[in-house]
């Protein structure tokens, strides 16, 4: 039971470099999310998707882009990394709705931008 | 919009002490409410949930009751263990198809 898988788990980037974080889920979930977690800030939603081919901005979308070309995958891109994007990134997925659903999380990607 | 407000931390308790972590919510309608736990170096995992008013979720000795009259979902455990040291998040799915999480409460249990 893989659940939600994130790659890579760790990455160090230089300022200005680009990278893509991959999230894959095998639960046939419609909804997928990208969060960042910073000390004292909790989880902040970057972007999310309610289905294949759709994306939407969350609370902190600037500096990130996303794509959902396949239902099981949700990619998060950093076009030009900045030190302020040093964080732990979590992907999650869920079924639609607000009752009796839950979000399943990946193990996280620890990104350092120097 | 829908949101949760969570008790600030960090919280430090001795083993076998009683734990309460407060969570209040603002929501349109009656969405499910959740507590997630994050152990050091790991992702978040569901601890317990309640799907309607007056429901009690429970798991691993933790409990939380969905209280409509006080708009609360406080997390409790009667006797904490060192292994309960983690960060706890209250959460709800809001009307915008997003999962909204509180800021998290860090718990450290000392022997």
Short mmCIF file of C-alpha atoms in Angstrom, two decimals:
data_model
loop_
_atom_site.label_atom_id
_atom_site.label_comp_id
_atom_site.label_asym_id
_atom_site.label_seq_id
_atom_site.Cartn_x
_atom_site.Cartn_y
_atom_site.Cartn_z
CA UNK A 1 0.00 0.00 0.00
CA UNK A 2 2.01 2.95 -1.29
CA UNK A 3 -0.58 5.67 -0.59
CA UNK A 4 1.01 9.04 -1.36
CA UNK A 5 4.62 9.05 -2.52
CA UNK A 6 6.78 12.14 -2.85
CA UNK A 7 10.08 12.41 -4.65
CA UNK A 8 12.70 13.50 -3.87
CA UNK A 9 12.87 13.36 -0.08
CA UNK A 10 15.70 15.87 0.23
CA UNK A 11 17.13 18.48 -2.10
CA UNK A 12 19.53 21.38 -1.93
CA UNK A 13 19.21 24.06 -4.59
CA UNK A 14 21.17 27.16 -5.38
CA UNK A 15 19.28 30.44 -5.66
CA UNK A 16 17.85 30.76 -9.16
CA UNK A 17 17.81 27.05 -9.96
CA UNK A 18 14.62 25.27 -10.88
CA UNK A 19 13.22 21.94 -9.81
CA UNK A 20 10.07 19.83 -9.85
CA UNK A 21 8.65 17.89 -6.95
CA UNK A 22 6.60 14.86 -7.85
CA UNK A 23 3.63 13.54 -5.94
CA UNK A 24 1.97 10.26 -6.86
CA UNK A 25 -1.08 8.65 -5.25
CA UNK A 26 -2.56 5.24 -5.89
CA UNK A 27 -5.92 5.70 -4.14
CA UNK A 28 -7.80 7.14 -7.14
CA UNK A 29 -8.38 10.39 -5.25
CA UNK A 30 -9.84 13.34 -7.11
CA UNK A 31 -8.31 16.03 -4.92
CA UNK A 32 -4.61 16.67 -4.46
CA UNK A 33 -2.81 19.39 -2.50
CA UNK A 34 0.63 20.88 -2.01
CA UNK A 35 1.46 22.40 1.38
CA UNK A 36 4.55 23.93 2.84
CA UNK A 37 5.44 23.67 6.51
CA UNK A 38 7.58 26.25 8.21
CA UNK A 39 8.41 26.56 11.92
CA UNK A 40 5.59 28.26 13.80
CA UNK A 41 3.46 28.61 10.65
CA UNK A 42 1.67 25.29 10.52
CA UNK A 43 0.70 24.01 7.08
CA UNK A 44 0.02 26.53 4.36
CA UNK A 45 -1.67 25.53 1.13
CA UNK A 46 0.30 26.40 -2.00
CA UNK A 47 -1.86 24.98 -4.79
CA UNK A 48 -4.47 22.31 -5.12
CA UNK A 49 -6.35 20.36 -7.76
CA UNK A 50 -9.90 19.02 -7.78
CA UNK A 51 -9.36 16.73 -10.75
CA UNK A 52 -7.20 15.82 -13.70
CA UNK A 53 -6.36 18.88 -15.76
CA UNK A 54 -7.41 21.37 -13.06
CA UNK A 55 -5.35 23.46 -10.65
CA UNK A 56 -6.12 26.32 -8.29
CA UNK A 57 -4.18 28.71 -6.09
CA UNK A 58 -4.04 28.29 -2.37
CA UNK A 59 -2.85 30.62 0.35
CA UNK A 60 0.80 31.04 -0.76
CA UNK A 61 1.05 30.35 -4.53
CA UNK A 62 3.68 32.92 -5.56
CA UNK A 63 6.89 31.44 -6.95
CA UNK A 64 5.31 28.03 -7.61
CA UNK A 65 3.54 26.36 -10.50
CA UNK A 66 1.70 23.06 -10.63
CA UNK A 67 0.35 20.61 -13.14
CA UNK A 68 -2.08 17.68 -12.96
CA UNK A 69 -1.81 15.99 -16.32
CA UNK A 70 -2.69 12.58 -14.88
CA UNK A 71 -5.13 11.92 -12.08
CA UNK A 72 -2.55 10.11 -9.97
CA UNK A 73 0.22 12.72 -10.26
CA UNK A 74 0.53 16.30 -9.04
CA UNK A 75 3.72 18.18 -9.83
CA UNK A 76 5.02 21.25 -8.01
CA UNK A 77 7.55 23.39 -9.83
CA UNK A 78 9.89 26.09 -8.64
CA UNK A 79 11.03 28.11 -11.64
CA UNK A 80 13.66 30.22 -9.89
CA UNK A 81 14.30 29.09 -6.34
CA UNK A 82 14.73 31.65 -3.56
CA UNK A 83 15.98 31.18 0.02
CA UNK A 84 12.45 32.01 1.23
CA UNK A 85 11.32 28.75 -0.36
CA UNK A 86 13.43 26.72 2.04
CA UNK A 87 10.80 24.58 3.70
CA UNK A 88 9.35 21.12 4.07
CA UNK A 89 6.81 20.38 1.34
CA UNK A 90 3.95 17.96 1.78
CA UNK A 91 1.64 16.53 -0.80
CA UNK A 92 -1.77 15.19 0.18
CA UNK A 93 -4.78 13.69 -1.54
CA UNK A 94 -8.41 13.07 -0.67
CA UNK A 95 -11.83 12.22 -2.02
CA UNK A 96 -14.20 15.13 -2.66
CA UNK A 97 -16.61 16.35 -0.03
CA UNK A 98 -16.61 17.69 3.50
CA UNK A 99 -18.07 14.76 5.39
CA UNK A 100 -16.40 11.47 6.18
CA UNK A 101 -13.35 12.12 4.06
CA UNK A 102 -9.73 12.52 5.10
CA UNK A 103 -6.49 13.78 3.63
CA UNK A 104 -3.63 11.31 3.16
CA UNK A 105 -0.11 12.70 3.27
CA UNK A 106 3.23 11.89 1.75
CA UNK A 107 6.39 11.78 3.84
CA UNK A 108 7.54 15.22 2.78
CA UNK A 109 10.35 16.81 0.81
CA UNK A 110 12.89 18.84 2.70
CA UNK A 111 14.14 21.60 0.39
CA UNK A 112 17.00 23.94 1.19
CA UNK A 113 17.76 26.89 -1.07
CA UNK A 114 21.20 28.40 -0.55
CA UNK B 1 -14.34 31.27 5.45
CA UNK B 2 -14.06 27.98 7.29
CA UNK B 3 -11.12 27.72 9.67
CA UNK B 4 -9.81 26.23 12.90
CA UNK B 5 -8.05 27.97 15.75
CA UNK B 6 -5.73 25.83 17.73
CA UNK B 7 -4.14 26.20 21.14
CA UNK B 8 -0.65 27.61 20.97
CA UNK B 9 2.23 25.50 22.14
CA UNK B 10 4.63 24.13 22.93
CA UNK B 11 3.24 21.90 25.65
CA UNK B 12 5.49 19.93 27.99
CA UNK B 13 4.01 17.28 30.25
CA UNK B 14 5.29 14.56 32.52
CA UNK B 15 4.49 10.97 31.64
CA UNK B 16 0.99 9.89 32.78
CA UNK B 17 -0.26 13.49 32.93
CA UNK B 18 -3.61 14.52 31.45
CA UNK B 19 -3.54 16.23 28.06
CA UNK B 20 -5.93 18.74 26.54
CA UNK B 21 -5.25 20.58 23.30
CA UNK B 22 -7.94 23.08 22.43
CA UNK B 23 -9.39 23.52 18.96
CA UNK B 24 -12.30 25.72 17.96
CA UNK B 25 -13.75 25.94 14.48
CA UNK B 26 -15.70 28.23 12.20
CA UNK B 27 -17.62 26.42 9.51
CA UNK B 28 -20.51 26.66 7.13
CA UNK B 29 -22.62 23.59 7.67
CA UNK B 30 -21.23 20.61 9.53
CA UNK B 31 -18.07 19.27 7.93
CA UNK B 32 -16.11 16.42 9.44
CA UNK B 33 -13.42 17.44 11.93
CA UNK B 34 -10.01 15.86 12.24
CA UNK B 35 -6.96 15.59 14.42
CA UNK B 36 -3.72 14.75 12.67
CA UNK B 37 -0.42 13.85 14.30
CA UNK B 38 3.09 14.39 12.99
CA UNK B 39 5.90 12.42 14.59
CA UNK B 40 9.44 13.78 14.22
CA UNK B 41 10.70 13.55 10.66
CA UNK B 42 7.46 12.14 9.29
CA UNK B 43 4.41 13.28 7.38
CA UNK B 44 1.00 13.88 8.92
CA UNK B 45 -1.22 10.94 9.70
CA UNK B 46 -4.82 10.84 10.78
CA UNK B 47 -5.23 10.39 14.52
CA UNK B 48 -9.01 10.56 14.80
CA UNK B 49 -12.05 12.11 13.21
CA UNK B 50 -15.70 12.93 13.89
CA UNK B 51 -18.22 13.17 11.11
CA UNK B 52 -21.16 14.93 12.78
CA UNK B 53 -22.18 16.91 15.84
CA UNK B 54 -21.88 15.03 19.17
CA UNK B 55 -19.72 12.36 17.54
CA UNK B 56 -16.70 11.25 19.53
CA UNK B 57 -13.59 10.22 17.67
CA UNK B 58 -11.05 8.05 19.46
CA UNK B 59 -7.77 6.31 18.74
CA UNK B 60 -4.67 5.28 20.72
CA UNK B 61 -6.24 6.58 23.95
CA UNK B 62 -6.95 10.01 22.46
CA UNK B 63 -10.49 11.36 22.24
CA UNK B 64 -12.23 14.41 20.81
CA UNK B 65 -15.93 15.28 20.73
CA UNK B 66 -17.54 17.36 17.97
CA UNK B 67 -19.41 20.02 19.93
CA UNK B 68 -21.73 22.20 17.92
CA UNK B 69 -22.83 24.43 20.81
CA UNK B 70 -19.27 25.53 21.63
CA UNK B 71 -17.86 25.00 18.10
CA UNK B 72 -15.04 22.99 19.61
CA UNK B 73 -13.14 19.76 18.99
CA UNK B 74 -10.68 19.54 21.87
CA UNK B 75 -8.19 16.68 21.94
CA UNK B 76 -7.77 14.81 25.23
CA UNK B 77 -5.81 11.91 26.61
CA UNK B 78 -5.96 10.69 30.16
CA UNK B 79 -2.37 9.51 30.53
CA UNK B 80 0.28 10.56 28.04
CA UNK B 81 3.38 8.55 27.22
CA UNK B 82 6.80 9.58 25.94
CA UNK B 83 5.84 8.07 22.58
CA UNK B 84 3.03 10.66 22.26
CA UNK B 85 5.60 13.42 21.76
CA UNK B 86 4.66 14.92 18.39
CA UNK B 87 2.94 17.86 16.75
CA UNK B 88 -0.86 17.75 16.68
CA UNK B 89 -3.01 19.51 14.08
CA UNK B 90 -6.70 20.20 14.10
CA UNK B 91 -8.24 20.29 10.60
CA UNK B 92 -11.39 20.56 8.58
CA UNK B 93 -12.31 20.47 4.86
CA UNK B 94 -13.67 23.89 3.98
CA UNK B 95 -16.21 25.01 1.42
CA UNK B 96 -13.42 25.79 -1.03
CA UNK B 97 -12.49 22.12 -1.48
CA UNK B 98 -9.41 22.63 0.65
CA UNK B 99 -8.22 20.98 3.83
CA UNK B 100 -7.56 23.73 6.36
CA UNK B 101 -5.10 23.00 9.17
CA UNK B 102 -4.47 24.76 12.43
CA UNK B 103 -0.98 25.99 13.29
CA UNK B 104 -0.12 22.82 15.19
CA UNK B 105 0.65 22.20 18.85
CA UNK B 106 3.96 20.64 19.77
CA UNK B 107 3.78 18.17 22.65
CA UNK B 108 6.81 16.92 24.54
CA UNK B 109 6.33 14.25 27.19
CA UNK B 110 9.17 13.79 29.66
CA UNK B 111 9.75 10.60 31.65
#
